[in-house]
Short mmCIF file of N, CA and C in Angstrom, two decimals:
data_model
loop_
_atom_site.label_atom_id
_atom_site.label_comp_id
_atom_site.label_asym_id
_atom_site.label_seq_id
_atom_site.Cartn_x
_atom_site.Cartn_y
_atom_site.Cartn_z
N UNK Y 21 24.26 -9.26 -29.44
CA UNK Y 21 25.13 -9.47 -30.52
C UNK Y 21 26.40 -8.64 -30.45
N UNK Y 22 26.86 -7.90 -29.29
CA UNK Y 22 28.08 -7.18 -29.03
C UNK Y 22 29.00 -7.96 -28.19
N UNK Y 23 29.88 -7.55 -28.25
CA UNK Y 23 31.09 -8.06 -26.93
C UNK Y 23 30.86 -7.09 -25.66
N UNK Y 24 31.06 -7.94 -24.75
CA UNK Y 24 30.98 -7.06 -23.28
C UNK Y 24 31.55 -5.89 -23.11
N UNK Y 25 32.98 -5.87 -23.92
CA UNK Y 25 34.13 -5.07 -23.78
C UNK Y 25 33.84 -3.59 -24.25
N UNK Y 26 32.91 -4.31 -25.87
CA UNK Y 26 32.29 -3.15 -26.31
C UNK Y 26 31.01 -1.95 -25.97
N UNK Y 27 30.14 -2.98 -25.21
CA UNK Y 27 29.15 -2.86 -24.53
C UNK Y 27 29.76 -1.69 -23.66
N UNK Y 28 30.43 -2.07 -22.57
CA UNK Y 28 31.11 -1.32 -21.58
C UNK Y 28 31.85 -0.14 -22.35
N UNK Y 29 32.11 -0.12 -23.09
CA UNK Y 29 33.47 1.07 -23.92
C UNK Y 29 32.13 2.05 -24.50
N UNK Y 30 30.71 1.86 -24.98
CA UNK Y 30 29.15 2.42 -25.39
C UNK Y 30 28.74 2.96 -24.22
N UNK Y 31 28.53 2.28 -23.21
CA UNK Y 31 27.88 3.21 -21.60
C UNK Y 31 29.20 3.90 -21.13
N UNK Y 32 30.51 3.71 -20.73
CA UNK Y 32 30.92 4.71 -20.38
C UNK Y 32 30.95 5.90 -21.17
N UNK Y 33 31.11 5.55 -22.96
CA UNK Y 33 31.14 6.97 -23.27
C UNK Y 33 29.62 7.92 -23.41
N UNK Y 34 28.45 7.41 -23.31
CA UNK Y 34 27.44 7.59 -23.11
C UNK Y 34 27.08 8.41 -21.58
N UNK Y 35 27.53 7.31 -21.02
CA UNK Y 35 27.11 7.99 -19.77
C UNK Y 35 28.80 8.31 -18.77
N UNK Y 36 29.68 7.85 -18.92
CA UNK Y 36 30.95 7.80 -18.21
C UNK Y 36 30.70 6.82 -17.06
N UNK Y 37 30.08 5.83 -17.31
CA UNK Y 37 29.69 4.73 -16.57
C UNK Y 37 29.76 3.71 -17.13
N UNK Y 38 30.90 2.57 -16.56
CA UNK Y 38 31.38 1.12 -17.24
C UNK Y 38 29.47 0.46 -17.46
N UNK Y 39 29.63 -0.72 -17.76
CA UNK Y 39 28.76 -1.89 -17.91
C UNK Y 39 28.26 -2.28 -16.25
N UNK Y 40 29.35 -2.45 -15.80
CA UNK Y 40 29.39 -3.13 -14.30
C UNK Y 40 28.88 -1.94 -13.47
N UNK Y 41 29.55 -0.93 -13.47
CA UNK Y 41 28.89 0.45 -12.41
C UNK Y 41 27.29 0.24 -12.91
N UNK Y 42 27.03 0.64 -13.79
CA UNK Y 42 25.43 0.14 -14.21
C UNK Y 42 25.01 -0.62 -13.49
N UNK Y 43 25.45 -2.06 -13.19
CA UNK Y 43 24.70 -3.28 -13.29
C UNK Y 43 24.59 -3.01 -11.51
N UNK Y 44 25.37 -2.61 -10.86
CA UNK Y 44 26.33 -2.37 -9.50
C UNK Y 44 24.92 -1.50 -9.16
N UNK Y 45 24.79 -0.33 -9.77
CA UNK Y 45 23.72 0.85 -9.01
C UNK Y 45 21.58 0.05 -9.28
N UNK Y 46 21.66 -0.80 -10.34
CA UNK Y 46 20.57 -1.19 -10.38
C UNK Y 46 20.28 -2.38 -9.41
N UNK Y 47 21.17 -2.93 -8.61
CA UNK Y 47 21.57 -3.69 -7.74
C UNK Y 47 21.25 -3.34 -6.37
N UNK Y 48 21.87 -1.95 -6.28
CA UNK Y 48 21.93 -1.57 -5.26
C UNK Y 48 20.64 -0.68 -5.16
N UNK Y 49 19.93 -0.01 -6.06
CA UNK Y 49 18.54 0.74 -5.82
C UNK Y 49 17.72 -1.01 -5.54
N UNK Y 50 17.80 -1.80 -6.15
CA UNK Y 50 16.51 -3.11 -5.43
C UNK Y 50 16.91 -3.28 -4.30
N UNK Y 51 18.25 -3.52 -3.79
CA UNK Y 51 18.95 -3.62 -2.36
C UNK Y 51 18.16 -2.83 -1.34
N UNK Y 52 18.09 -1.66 -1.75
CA UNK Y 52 17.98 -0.50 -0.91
C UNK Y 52 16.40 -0.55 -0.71
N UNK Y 53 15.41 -0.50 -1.93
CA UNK Y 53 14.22 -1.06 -1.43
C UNK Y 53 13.56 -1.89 -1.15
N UNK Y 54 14.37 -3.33 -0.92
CA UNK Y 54 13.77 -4.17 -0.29
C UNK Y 54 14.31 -4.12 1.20
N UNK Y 55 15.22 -3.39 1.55
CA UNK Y 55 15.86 -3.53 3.09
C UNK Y 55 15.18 -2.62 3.42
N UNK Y 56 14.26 -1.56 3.35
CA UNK Y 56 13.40 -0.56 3.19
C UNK Y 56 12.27 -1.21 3.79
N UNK Y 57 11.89 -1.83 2.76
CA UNK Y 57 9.93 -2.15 2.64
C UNK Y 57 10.17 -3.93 3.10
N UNK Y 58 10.71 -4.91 2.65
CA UNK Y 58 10.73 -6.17 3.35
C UNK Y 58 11.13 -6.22 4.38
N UNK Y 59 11.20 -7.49 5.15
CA UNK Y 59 11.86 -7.92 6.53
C UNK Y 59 12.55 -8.89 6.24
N UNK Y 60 13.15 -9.51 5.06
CA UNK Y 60 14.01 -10.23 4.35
C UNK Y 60 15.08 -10.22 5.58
N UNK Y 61 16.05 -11.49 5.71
CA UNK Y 61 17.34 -11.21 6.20
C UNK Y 61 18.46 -10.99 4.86
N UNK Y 62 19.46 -10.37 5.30
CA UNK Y 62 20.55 -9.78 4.56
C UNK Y 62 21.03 -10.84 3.67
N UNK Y 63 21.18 -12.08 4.28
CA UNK Y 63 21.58 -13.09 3.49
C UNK Y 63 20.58 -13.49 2.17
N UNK Y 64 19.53 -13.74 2.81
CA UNK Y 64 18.68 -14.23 1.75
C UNK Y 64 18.46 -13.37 0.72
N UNK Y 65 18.42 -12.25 1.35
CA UNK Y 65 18.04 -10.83 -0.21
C UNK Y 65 20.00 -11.16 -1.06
N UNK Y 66 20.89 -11.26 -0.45
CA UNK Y 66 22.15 -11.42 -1.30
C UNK Y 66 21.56 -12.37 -2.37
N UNK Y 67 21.56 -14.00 -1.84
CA UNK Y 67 20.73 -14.78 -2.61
C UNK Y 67 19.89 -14.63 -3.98
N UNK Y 68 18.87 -13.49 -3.14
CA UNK Y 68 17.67 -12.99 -4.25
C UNK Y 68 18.00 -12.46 -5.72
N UNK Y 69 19.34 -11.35 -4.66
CA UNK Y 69 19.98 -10.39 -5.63
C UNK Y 69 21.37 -11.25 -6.54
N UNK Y 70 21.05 -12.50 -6.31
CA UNK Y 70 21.67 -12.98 -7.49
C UNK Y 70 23.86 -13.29 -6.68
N UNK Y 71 24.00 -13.19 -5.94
CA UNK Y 71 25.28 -13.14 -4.82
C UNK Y 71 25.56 -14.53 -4.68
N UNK Y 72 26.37 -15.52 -4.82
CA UNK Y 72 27.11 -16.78 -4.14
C UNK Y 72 27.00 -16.78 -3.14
N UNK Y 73 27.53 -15.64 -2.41
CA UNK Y 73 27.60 -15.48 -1.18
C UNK Y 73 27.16 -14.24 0.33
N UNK Y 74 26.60 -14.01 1.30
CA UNK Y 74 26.47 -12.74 1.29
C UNK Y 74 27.12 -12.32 1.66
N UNK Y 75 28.21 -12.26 1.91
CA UNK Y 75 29.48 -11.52 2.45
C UNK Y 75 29.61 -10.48 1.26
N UNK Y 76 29.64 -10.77 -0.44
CA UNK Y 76 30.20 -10.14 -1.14
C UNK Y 76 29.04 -9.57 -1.82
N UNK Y 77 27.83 -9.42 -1.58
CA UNK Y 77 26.72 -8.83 -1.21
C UNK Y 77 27.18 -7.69 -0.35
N UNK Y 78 27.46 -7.71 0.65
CA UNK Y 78 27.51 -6.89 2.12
C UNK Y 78 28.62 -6.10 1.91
N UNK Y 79 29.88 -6.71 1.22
CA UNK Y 79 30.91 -6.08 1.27
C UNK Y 79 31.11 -4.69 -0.28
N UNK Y 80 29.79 -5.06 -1.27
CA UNK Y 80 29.96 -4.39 -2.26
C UNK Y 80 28.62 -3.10 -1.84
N UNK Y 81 27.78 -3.42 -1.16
CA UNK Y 81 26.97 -2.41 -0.39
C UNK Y 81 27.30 -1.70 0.42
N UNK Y 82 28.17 -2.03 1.14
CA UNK Y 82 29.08 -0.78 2.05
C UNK Y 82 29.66 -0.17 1.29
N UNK Y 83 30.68 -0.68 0.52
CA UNK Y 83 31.66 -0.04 -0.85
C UNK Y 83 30.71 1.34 -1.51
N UNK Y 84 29.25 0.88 -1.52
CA UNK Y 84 28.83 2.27 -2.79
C UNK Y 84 28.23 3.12 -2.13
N UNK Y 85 28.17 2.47 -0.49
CA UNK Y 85 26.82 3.36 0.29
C UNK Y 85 27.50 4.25 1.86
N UNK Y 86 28.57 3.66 1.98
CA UNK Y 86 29.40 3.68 2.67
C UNK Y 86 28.86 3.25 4.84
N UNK Y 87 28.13 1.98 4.68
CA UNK Y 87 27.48 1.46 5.22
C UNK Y 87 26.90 -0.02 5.15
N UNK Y 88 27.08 -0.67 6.28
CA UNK Y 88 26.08 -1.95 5.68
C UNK Y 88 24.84 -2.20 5.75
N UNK Y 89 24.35 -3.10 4.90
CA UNK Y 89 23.01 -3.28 4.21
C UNK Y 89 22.15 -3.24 5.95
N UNK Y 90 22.77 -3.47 7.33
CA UNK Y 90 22.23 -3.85 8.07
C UNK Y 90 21.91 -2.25 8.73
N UNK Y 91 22.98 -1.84 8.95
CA UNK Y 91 22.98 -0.21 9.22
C UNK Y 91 22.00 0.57 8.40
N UNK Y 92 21.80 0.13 7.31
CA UNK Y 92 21.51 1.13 5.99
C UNK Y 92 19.54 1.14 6.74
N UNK Y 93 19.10 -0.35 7.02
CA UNK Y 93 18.20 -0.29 7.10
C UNK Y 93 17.57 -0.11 8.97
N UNK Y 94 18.20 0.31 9.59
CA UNK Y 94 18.13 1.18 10.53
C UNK Y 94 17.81 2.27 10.88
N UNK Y 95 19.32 2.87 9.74
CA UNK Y 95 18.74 4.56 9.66
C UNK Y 95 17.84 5.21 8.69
N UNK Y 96 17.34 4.41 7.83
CA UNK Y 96 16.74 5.04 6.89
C UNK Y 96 15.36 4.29 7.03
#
């Protein structure tokens, strides 16, 4: 029953974290343990994780991790 705008203007001052950084890190902790514990390919987990496409999947996982989803599950 809120507006997004407002929503977002409540968690950053709460936490100093927009709506989207939220949505972005709960994204990226399932990311991180399914490239972990599955054998999923990169594409299909984009898919899973709700992505059009996986490029912008791949390209917003390097952005927070500073690595791709493919690297990520290599070294770790």
């Amino acid at each position: 029953g809120i507006s997004p705008n407002y929503l977002s203007d409540l968690l950053r001052k709460e936490t100093g974290k927009s709506a989207i950084e939220h949505i972005h890190s709960h994204i990226l902790d399932k990311a991180k343990t399914a490239l972990l514990q599955d054998n999923i390919a990169v594409g299909q987990l984009a898919y899973d994780l709700g992505f059009d496409y996986p490029s912008h999947f791949s390209k917003l996982f390097k952005k927070l991790t500073g690595e791709s989803p493919n690297n990520y599950r290599k070294t770790h």
